[in-house]
Coordinates of C-alpha atoms in Angstrom, one line a residue:
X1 CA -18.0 -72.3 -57.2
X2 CA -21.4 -70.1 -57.5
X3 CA -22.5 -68.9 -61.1
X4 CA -21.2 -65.5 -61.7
X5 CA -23.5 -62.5 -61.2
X6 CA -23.9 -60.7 -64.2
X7 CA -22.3 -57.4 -64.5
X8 CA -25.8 -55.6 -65.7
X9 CA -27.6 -57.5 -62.6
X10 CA -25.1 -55.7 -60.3
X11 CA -25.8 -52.5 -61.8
X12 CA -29.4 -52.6 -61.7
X13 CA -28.5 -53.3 -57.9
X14 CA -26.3 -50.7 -57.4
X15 CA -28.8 -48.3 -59.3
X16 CA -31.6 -49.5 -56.8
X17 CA -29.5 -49.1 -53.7
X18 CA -28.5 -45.4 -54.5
X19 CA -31.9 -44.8 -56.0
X20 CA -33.3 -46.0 -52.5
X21 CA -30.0 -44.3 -50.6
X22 CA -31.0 -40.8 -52.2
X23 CA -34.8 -41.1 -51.4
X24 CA -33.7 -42.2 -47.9
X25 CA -31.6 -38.6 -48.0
X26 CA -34.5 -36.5 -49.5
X27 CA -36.8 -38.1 -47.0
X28 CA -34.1 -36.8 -44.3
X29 CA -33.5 -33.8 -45.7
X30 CA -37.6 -33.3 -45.7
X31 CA -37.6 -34.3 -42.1
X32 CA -35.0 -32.0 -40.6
X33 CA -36.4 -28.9 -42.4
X34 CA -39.6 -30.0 -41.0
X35 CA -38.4 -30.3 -37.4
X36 CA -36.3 -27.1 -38.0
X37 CA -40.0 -25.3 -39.0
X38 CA -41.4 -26.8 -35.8
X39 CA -38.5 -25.5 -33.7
X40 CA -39.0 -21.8 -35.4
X41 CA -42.4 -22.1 -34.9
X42 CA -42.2 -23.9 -31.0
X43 CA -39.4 -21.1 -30.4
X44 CA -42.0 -18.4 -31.8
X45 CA -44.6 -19.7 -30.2
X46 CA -42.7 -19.2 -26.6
X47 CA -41.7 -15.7 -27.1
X48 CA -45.5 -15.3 -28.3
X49 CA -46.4 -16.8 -24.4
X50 CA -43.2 -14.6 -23.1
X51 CA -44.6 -11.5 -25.0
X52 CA -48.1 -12.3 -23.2
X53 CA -47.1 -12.9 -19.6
X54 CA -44.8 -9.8 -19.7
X55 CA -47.9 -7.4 -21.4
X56 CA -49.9 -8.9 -17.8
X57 CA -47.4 -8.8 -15.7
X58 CA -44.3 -7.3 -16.5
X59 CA -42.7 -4.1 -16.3
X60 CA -43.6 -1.4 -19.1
X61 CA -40.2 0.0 -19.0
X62 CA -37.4 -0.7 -21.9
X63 CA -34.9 1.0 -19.7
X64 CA -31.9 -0.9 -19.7
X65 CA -29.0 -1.5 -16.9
X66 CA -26.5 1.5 -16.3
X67 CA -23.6 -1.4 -17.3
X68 CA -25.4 -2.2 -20.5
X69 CA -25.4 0.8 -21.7
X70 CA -21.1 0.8 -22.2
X71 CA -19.5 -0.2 -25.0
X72 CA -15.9 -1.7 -25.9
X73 CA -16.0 1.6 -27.7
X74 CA -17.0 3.6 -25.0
X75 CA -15.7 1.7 -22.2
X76 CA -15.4 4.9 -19.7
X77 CA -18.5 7.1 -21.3
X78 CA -16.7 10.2 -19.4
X79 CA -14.6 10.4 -22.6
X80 CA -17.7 10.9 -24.8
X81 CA -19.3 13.7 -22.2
X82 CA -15.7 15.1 -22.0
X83 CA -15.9 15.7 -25.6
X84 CA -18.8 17.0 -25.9
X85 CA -18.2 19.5 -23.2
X86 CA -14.8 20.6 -25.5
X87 CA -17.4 21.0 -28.6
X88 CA -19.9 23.0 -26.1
X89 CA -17.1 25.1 -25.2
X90 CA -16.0 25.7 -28.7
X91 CA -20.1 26.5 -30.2
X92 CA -20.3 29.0 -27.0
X93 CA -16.9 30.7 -27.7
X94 CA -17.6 31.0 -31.4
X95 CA -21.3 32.8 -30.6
X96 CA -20.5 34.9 -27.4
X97 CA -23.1 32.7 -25.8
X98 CA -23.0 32.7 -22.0
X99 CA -24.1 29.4 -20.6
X100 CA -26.6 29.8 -17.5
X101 CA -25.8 27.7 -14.1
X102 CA -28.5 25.3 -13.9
X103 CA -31.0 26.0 -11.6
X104 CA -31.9 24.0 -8.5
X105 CA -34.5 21.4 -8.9
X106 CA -37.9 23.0 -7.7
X107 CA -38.9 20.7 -5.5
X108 CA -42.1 20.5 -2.7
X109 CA -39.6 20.1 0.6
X110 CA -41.9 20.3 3.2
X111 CA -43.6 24.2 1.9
X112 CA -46.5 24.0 0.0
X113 CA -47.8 26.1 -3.1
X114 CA -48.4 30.4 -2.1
X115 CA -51.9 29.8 -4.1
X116 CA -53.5 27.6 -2.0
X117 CA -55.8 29.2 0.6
X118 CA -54.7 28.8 4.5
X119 CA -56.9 28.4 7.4
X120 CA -55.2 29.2 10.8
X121 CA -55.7 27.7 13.8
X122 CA -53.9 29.1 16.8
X123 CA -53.6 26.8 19.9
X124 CA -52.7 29.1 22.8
X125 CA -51.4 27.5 26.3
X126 CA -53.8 27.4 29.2
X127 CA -52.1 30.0 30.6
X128 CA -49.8 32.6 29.9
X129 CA -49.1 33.5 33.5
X130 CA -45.2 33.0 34.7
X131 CA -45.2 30.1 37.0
X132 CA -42.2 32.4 38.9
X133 CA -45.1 34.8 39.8
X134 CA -43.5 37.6 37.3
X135 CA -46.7 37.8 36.0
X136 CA -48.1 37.7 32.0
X137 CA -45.7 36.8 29.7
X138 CA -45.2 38.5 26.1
X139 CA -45.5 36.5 22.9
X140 CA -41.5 35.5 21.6
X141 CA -42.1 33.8 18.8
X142 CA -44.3 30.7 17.5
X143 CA -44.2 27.6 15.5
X144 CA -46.0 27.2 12.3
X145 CA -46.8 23.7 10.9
X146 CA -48.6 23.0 7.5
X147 CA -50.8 20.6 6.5
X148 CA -52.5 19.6 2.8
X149 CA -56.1 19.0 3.7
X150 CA -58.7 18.6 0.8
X151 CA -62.2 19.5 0.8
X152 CA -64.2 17.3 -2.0
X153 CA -65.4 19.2 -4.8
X154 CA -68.5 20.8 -3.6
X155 CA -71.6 21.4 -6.4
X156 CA -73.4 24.7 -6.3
X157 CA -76.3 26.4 -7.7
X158 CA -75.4 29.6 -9.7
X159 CA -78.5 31.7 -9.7
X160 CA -79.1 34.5 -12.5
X161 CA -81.9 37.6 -11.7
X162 CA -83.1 39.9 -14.0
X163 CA -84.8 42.7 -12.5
X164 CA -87.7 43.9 -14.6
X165 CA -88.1 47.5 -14.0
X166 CA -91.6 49.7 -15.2
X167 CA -92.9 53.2 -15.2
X168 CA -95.6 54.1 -13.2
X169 CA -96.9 57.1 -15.2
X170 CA -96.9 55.1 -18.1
X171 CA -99.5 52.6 -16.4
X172 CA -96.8 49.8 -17.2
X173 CA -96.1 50.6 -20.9
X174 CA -92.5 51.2 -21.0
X175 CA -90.7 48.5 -19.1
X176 CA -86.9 47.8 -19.1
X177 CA -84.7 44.5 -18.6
X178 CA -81.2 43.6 -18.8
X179 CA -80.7 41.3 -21.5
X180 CA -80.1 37.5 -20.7
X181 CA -76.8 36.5 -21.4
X182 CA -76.0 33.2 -23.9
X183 CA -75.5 30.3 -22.3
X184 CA -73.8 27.3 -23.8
X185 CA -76.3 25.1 -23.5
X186 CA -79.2 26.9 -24.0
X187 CA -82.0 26.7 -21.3
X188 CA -79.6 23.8 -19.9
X189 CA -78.1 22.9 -16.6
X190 CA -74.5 23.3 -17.3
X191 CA -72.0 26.2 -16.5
X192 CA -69.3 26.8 -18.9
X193 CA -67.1 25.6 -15.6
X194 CA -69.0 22.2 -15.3
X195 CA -69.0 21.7 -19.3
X196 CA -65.2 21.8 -18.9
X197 CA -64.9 19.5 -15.8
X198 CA -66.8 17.0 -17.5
X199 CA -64.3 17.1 -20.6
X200 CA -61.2 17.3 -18.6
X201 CA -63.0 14.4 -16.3
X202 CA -63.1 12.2 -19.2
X203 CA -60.4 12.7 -21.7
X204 CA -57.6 13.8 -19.2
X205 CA -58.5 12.2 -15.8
X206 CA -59.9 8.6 -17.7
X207 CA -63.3 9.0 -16.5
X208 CA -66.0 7.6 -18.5
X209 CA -69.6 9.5 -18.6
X210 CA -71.3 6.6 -16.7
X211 CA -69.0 7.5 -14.5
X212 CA -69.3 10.7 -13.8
X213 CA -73.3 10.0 -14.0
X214 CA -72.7 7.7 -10.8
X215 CA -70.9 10.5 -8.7
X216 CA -73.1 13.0 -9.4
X217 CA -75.8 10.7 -8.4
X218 CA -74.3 10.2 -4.8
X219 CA -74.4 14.3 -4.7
X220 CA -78.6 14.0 -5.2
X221 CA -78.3 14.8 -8.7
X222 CA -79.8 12.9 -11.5
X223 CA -77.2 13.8 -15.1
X224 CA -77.5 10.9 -17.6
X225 CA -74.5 9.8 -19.6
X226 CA -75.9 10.9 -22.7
X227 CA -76.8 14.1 -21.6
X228 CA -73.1 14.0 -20.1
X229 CA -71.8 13.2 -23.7
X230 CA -74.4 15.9 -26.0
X231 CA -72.5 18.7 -22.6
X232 CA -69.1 17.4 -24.4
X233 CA -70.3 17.9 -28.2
X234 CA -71.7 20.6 -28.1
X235 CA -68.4 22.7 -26.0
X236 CA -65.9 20.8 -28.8
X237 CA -68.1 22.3 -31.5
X238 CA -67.9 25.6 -30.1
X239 CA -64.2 25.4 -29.4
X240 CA -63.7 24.1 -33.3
X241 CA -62.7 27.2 -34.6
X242 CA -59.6 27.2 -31.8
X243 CA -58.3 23.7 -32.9
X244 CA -58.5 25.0 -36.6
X245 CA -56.0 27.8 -35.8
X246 CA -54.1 25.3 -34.3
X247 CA -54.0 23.4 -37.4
X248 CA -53.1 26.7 -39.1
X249 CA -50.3 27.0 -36.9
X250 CA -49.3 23.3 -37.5
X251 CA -48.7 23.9 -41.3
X252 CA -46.0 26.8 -41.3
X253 CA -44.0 24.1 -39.5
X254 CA -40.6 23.0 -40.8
X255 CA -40.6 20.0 -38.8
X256 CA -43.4 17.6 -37.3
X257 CA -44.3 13.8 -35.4
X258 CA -46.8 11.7 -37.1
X259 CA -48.3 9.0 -35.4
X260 CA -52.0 7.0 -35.1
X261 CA -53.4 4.5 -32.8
X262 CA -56.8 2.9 -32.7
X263 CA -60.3 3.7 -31.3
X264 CA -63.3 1.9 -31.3
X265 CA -66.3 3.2 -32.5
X266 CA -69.8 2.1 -32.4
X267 CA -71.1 1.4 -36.0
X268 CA -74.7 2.5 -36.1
X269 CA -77.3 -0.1 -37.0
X270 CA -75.2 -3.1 -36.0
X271 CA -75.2 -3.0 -32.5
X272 CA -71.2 -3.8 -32.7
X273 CA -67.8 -1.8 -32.6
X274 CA -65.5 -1.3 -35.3
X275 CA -61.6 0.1 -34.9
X276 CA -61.6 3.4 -36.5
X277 CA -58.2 6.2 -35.7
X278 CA -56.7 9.0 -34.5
X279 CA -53.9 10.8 -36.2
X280 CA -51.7 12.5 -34.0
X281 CA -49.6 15.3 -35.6
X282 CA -47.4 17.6 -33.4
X283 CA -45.1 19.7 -33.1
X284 CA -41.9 20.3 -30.4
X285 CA -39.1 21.7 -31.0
X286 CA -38.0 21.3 -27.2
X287 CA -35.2 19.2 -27.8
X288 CA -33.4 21.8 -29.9
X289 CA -34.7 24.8 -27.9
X290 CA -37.2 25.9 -30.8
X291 CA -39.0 29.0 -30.3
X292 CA -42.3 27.6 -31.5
X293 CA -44.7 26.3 -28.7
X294 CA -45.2 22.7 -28.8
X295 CA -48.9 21.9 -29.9
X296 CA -50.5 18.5 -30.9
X297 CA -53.8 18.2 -33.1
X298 CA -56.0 14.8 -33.2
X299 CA -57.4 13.4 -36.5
X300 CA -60.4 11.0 -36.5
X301 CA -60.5 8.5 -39.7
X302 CA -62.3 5.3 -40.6
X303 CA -58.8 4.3 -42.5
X304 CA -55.2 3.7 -41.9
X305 CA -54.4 4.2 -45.9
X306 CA -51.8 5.9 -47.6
X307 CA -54.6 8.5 -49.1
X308 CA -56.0 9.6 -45.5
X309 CA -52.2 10.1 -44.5
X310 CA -51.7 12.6 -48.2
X311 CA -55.0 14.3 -47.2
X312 CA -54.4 14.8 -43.9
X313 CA -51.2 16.5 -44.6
X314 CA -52.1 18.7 -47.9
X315 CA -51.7 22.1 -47.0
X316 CA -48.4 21.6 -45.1
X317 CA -45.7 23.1 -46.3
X318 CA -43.7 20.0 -46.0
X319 CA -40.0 20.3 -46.9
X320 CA -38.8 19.9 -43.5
X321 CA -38.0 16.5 -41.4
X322 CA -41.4 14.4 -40.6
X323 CA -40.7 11.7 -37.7
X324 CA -42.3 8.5 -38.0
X325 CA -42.8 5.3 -37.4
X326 CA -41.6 2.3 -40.0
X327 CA -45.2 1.7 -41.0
X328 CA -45.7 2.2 -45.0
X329 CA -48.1 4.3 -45.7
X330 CA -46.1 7.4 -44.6
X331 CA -43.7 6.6 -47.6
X332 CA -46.2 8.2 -49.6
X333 CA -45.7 11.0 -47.9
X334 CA -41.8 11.2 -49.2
X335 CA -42.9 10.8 -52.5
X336 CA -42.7 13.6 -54.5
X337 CA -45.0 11.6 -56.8
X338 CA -47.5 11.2 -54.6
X339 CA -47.5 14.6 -52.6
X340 CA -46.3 18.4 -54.4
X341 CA -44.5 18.6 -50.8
X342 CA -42.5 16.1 -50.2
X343 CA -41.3 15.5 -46.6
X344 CA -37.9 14.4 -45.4
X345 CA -38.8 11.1 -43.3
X346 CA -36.9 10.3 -39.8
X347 CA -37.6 6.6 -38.9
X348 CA -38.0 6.0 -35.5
X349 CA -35.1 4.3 -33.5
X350 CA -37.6 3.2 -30.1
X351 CA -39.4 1.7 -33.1
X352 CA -36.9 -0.6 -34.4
X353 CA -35.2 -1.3 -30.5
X354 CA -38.5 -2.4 -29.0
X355 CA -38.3 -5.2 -31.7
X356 CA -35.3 -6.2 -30.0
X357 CA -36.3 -5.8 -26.3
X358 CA -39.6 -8.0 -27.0
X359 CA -37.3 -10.8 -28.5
X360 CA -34.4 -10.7 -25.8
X361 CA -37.3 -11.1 -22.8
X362 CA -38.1 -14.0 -24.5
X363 CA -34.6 -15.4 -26.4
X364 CA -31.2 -14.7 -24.6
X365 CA -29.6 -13.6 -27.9
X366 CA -26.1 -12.1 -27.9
X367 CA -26.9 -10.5 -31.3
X368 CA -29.6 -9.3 -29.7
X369 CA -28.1 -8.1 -26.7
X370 CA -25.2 -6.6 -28.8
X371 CA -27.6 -4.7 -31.1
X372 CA -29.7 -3.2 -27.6
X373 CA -25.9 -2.2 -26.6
X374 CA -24.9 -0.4 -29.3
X375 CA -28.3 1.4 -29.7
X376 CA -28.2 2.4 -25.8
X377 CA -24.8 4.4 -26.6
X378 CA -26.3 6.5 -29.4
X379 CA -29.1 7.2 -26.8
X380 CA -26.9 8.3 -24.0
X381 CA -25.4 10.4 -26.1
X382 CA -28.9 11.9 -27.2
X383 CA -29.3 12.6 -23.7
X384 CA -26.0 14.4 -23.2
X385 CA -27.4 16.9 -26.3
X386 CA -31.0 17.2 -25.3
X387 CA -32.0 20.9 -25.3
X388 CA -28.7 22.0 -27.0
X389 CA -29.0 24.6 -29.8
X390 CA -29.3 22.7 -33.5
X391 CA -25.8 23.3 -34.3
X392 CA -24.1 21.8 -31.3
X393 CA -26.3 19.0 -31.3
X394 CA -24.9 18.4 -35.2
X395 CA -21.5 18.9 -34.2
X396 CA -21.6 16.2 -30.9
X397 CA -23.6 13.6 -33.5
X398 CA -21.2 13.8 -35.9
X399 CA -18.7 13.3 -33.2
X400 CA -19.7 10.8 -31.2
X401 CA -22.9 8.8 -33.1
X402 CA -21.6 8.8 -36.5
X403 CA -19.0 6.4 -35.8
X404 CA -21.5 3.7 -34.3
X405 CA -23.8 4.6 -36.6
X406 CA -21.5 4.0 -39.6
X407 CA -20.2 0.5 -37.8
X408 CA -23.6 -0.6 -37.2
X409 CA -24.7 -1.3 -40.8
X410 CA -22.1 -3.8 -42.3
X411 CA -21.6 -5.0 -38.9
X412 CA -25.4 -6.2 -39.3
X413 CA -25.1 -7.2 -43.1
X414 CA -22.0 -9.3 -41.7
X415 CA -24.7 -10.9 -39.1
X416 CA -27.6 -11.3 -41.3
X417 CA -25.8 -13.4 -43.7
X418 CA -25.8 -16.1 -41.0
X419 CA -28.8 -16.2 -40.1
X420 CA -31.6 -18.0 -41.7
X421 CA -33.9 -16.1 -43.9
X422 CA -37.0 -17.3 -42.5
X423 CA -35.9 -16.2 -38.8
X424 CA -37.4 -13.8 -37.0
X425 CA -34.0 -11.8 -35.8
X426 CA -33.3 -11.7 -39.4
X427 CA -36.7 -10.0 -40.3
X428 CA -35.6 -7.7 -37.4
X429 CA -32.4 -6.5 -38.8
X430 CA -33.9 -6.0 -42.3
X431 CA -36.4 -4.0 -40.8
X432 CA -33.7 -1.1 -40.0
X433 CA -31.3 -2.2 -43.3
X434 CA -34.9 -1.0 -45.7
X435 CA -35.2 2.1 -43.4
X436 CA -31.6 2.4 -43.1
X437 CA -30.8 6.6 -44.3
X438 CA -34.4 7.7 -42.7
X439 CA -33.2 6.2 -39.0
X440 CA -29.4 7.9 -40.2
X441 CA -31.3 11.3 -40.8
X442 CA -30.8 12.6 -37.2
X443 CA -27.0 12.7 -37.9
X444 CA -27.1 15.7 -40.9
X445 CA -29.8 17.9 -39.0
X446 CA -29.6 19.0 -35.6
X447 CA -33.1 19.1 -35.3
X448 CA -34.3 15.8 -35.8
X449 CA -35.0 13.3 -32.8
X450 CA -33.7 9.8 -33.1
X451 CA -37.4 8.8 -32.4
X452 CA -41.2 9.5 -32.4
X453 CA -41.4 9.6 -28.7
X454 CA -42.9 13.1 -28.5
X455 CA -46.2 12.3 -29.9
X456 CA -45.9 8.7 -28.5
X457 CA -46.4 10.1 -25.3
X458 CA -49.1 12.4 -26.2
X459 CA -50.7 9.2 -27.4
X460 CA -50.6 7.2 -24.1
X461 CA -53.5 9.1 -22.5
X462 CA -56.2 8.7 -25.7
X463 CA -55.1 4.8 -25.3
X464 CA -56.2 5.4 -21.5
X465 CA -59.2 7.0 -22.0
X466 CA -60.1 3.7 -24.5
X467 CA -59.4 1.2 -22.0
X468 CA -62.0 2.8 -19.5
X469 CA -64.8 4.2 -21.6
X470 CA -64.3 1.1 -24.1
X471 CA -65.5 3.1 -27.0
X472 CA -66.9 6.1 -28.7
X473 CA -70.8 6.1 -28.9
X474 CA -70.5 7.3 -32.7
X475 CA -68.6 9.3 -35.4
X476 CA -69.2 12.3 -33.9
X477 CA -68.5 11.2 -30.4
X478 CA -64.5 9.9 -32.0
X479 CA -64.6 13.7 -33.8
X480 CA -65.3 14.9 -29.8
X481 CA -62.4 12.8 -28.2
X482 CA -60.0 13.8 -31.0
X483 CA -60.9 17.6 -30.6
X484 CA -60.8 17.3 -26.8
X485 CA -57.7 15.2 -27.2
X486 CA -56.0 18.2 -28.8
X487 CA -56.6 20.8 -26.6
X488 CA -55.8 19.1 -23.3
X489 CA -53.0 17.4 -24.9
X490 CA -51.5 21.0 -25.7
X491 CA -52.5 22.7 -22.5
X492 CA -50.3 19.9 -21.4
X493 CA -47.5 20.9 -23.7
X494 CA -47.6 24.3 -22.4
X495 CA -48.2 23.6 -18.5
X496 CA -51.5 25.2 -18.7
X497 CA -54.4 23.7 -16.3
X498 CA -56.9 22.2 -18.8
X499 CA -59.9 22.9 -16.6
X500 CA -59.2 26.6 -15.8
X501 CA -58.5 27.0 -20.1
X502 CA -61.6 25.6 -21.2
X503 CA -63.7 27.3 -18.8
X504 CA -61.8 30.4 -19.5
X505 CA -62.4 30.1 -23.6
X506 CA -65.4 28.7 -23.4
X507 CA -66.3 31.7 -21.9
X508 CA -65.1 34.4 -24.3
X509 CA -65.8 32.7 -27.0
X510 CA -70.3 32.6 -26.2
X511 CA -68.9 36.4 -25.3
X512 CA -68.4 37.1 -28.6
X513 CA -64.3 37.4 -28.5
X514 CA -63.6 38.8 -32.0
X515 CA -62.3 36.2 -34.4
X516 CA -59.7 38.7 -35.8
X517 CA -58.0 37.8 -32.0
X518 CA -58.3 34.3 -32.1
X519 CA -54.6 33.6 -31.5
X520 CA -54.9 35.0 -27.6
X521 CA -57.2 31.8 -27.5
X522 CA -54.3 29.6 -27.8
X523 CA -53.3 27.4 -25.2
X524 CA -49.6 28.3 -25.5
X525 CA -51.1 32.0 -24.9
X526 CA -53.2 31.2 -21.2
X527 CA -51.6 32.1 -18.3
X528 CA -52.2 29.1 -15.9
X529 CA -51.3 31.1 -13.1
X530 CA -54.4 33.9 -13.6
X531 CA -57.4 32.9 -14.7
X532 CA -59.0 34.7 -17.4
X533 CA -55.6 36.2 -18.4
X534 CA -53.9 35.6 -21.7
X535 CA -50.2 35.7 -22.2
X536 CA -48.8 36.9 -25.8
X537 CA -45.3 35.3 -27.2
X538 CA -42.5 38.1 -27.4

């Protein structure tokens, strides 16, 4: 028989083996967190490469499929429009209000616009004899047929005379002149007309100054850039005072969109760009029917702080819903420690979904796919309301979107506690839980939009001009664009031609147009259909 193994050897054994058993576990334990990193990060790094690929060559739409936008609870969405045509009913029974058919959709069938000028061209027969031998025939009738033709824009020179008129029996002492009128460019090239077609050239048709130089060049005519951009200065200085009103106008408002977005600017002395901003701030009330006119004003900054946001909005009278974005700096302007008028925030919901849409182009979630579903039923519903009085729209909300709305949170509290913390979908969803009663504000006020899309949009063509004239030559070249951006952008608002205003104020304004009348300046006041001609709200 073998000698006995002491009892304290066979401890110290055991002790070793789950000493070495337990290292073997951490070391395990080490490993599969590591791999589990390296699959976050691989599956990360492959909707980074999805994200790119789709920004080249994808479609810019985050429309979704008619089918996806149904819900268990809404299975047949005519139940949801039937009830909201029982609430329409009811709001228009309760205020005598008597609903207008809708009106045919204006479209161009085949008869263009009374304005445009017609040349006619008759095309008689050969002859007009009877080939019986009755003799001439008499005209019964004719066919017209119209074509668009286009003549290209055709430079002229516009020559000024001022007869200088003396007395003879005087021997030429007494003389007498008309005065000569102020230009804005004085002793310069440029009409008040060609002024604005350079502005509305570059900041609303995306065509840089060099440009423009190189067209003008084809026409025999030698216009540098620079000279191009000082023609653009010096109009947006003279139209300052009109964007100030507009500003004035701006802060009587109840309710307002707040957005920014980048621009590069050249910083002097380095030879180099640097990303400076442009606040957009705006006002439209057409979802609701407001009877303010929609009007936008651009901001340039060298920040994106919290304190260029409070100074940017002191003056307003604040009080009223401000939509915006998730980003944090406008939480200051919430604060009633931070600002003597506080604003009620309304997050953006296009904000929080386009998290989603980015991930499920990349990720086949069916988290992700249920949270895109659920949101797509509180935006047909939005649709169904869009440019309802404030009260109705309430009424259908409370309806129809409060019950989502109120399923939607511990639905994703349920969700997020299965998901790691250190996931991206989870990030997502705690996004929208932080933000949670600012995205639920559109439910209690019949004014608020469930998103920033209003001055998103009036955002998109600054972001054009940038990717064509790369950058703005200096700080007062970004104070130009952000001027220029607000006037066009309004004119827009309004459906006023851009060109025909500026030209138009430009023109009263080196007239001498009494500042006590500046409102028939503004662009909500221009009738786009006669120029020269201003409109006054009833």
């Amino acid at each position: 028989m073998g000698r006995a193994v002491p009892v304290s050897d066979l401890q110290h054994r055991l002790a070793a083996v789950e000493a070495q058993l337990a290292k073997e576990r951490a070391e395990r334990k080490a490993a599969e967190d590591a791999l589990a990193v390296s699959e976050q990060a691989r599956e990360r790094l492959e909707r980074i490469i999805a994200a790119l690929n789709h920004a080249v060559w994808g479609a810019r739409s985050e429309k979704r499929h008619a089918a996806q936008d149904r819900l268990p609870l809404f299975e047949d969405i005519a139940v949801a429009e039937g009830m909201l045509a029982q609430a329409r009913e009811k709001a228009d029974a309760a205020t005598g209000r008597q609903r207008r058919k809708p009106q045919p959709t204006n479209r161009n069938l085949g008869h263009l616009p009374k304005h445009l000028e017609r040349f006619e061209k008759v095309i008689e027969p050969e002859s007009t004899q009877c080939p019986c031998g009755c003799g001439e025939m008499v005209k019964g009738g004719e066919d017209r047929t119209e074509r668009l033709d286009v003549v290209p824009a055709k430079l002229r020179v516009l020559v000024t005379i001022r007869p200088k008129y003396i007395c003879r029996a005087c021997e030429g002492k007494q003389s007498v002149q008309a005065p000569a009128p102020e230009y804005l460019v004085p002793r310069g090239l440029p009409t008040e007309g060609l002024v604005a077609h350079t502005l509305v050239a570059k900041f609303a048709d995306h065509q840089p100054f060099y440009r423009q130089s190189e067209a003008y060049r084809r026409e025999g005519i030698d216009l540098d850039r620079t000279m191009l951009g000082n023609w653009a200065g010096r109009g947006m200085q003279v139209l300052a005072p009109v964007i100030d009103r507009m500003i004035e106008h701006l802060k009587t408002s109840d309710g307002l969109f707040m957005d920014e977005t980048t621009v590069p600017v050249m910083a002097p002395g380095t030879g180099k760009t640097r990303l400076d901003y442009l606040w957009a701030i705006a006002r439209d009330q057409r979802g609701y029917g407001g009877a303010d006119p929609p009007v936008v004003v651009f901001h340039h900054s060298r920040h994106r702080s919290a304190k260029v946001a409070l100074e940017l909005m002191r003056g307003y009278t604040g009080g009223g819903p401000l939509h915006v974005d998730g980003y944090r700096v406008y939480d200051a302007l919430g604060d009633p420690k931070q600002t003597v008028s506080p604003w009620v925030l309304a997050y953006c919901w296009t904000h929080w979904r386009r998290r989603f849409v980015d991930f499920q182009r990349a990720t086949q979630s069916p988290l992700c796919e249920e949270i895109l579903e659920r949101i797509a039923a509180l935006y047909r519903i939005e649709a169904m309301v869009r440019g309802h009085p404030p009260e109705l729209r309430l009424k259908a909300r409370q309806e129809l979107s409060a019950p989502i709305v109120q399923a939607m949170r511990p639905w994703l509290e349920a969700r997020l506690d299965r998901l790691s913390s250190a996931s991206e979908l989870a990030r997502h969803i705690r996004y929208a839980l932080k933000r949670w009663d600012g995205l639920c504000r559109f439910l209690h006020d019949g004014r608020i939009e469930m998103d920033t899309n209003p001055v998103e949009n009036l955002i998109r063509p600054v972001k054009l001009t940038k990717k064509n004239a790369l950058f703005a030559g200096s700080d007062d070249g970004a104070r130009t664009w952000a001027r220029c951006a607000s006037l066009i952008g309004t004119c827009k608002l309004n459906g006023v031609n851009p060109q025909v205003y500026l030209t138009d104020t430009l023109r009263r304004i080196i007239d001498m147009h009494p500042l006590s009348r500046i409102d028939e300046l503004m662009p909500w006041n221009f009738d786009p259909t006669i120029p020269g001609v201003t409109r006054q709200q009833g």
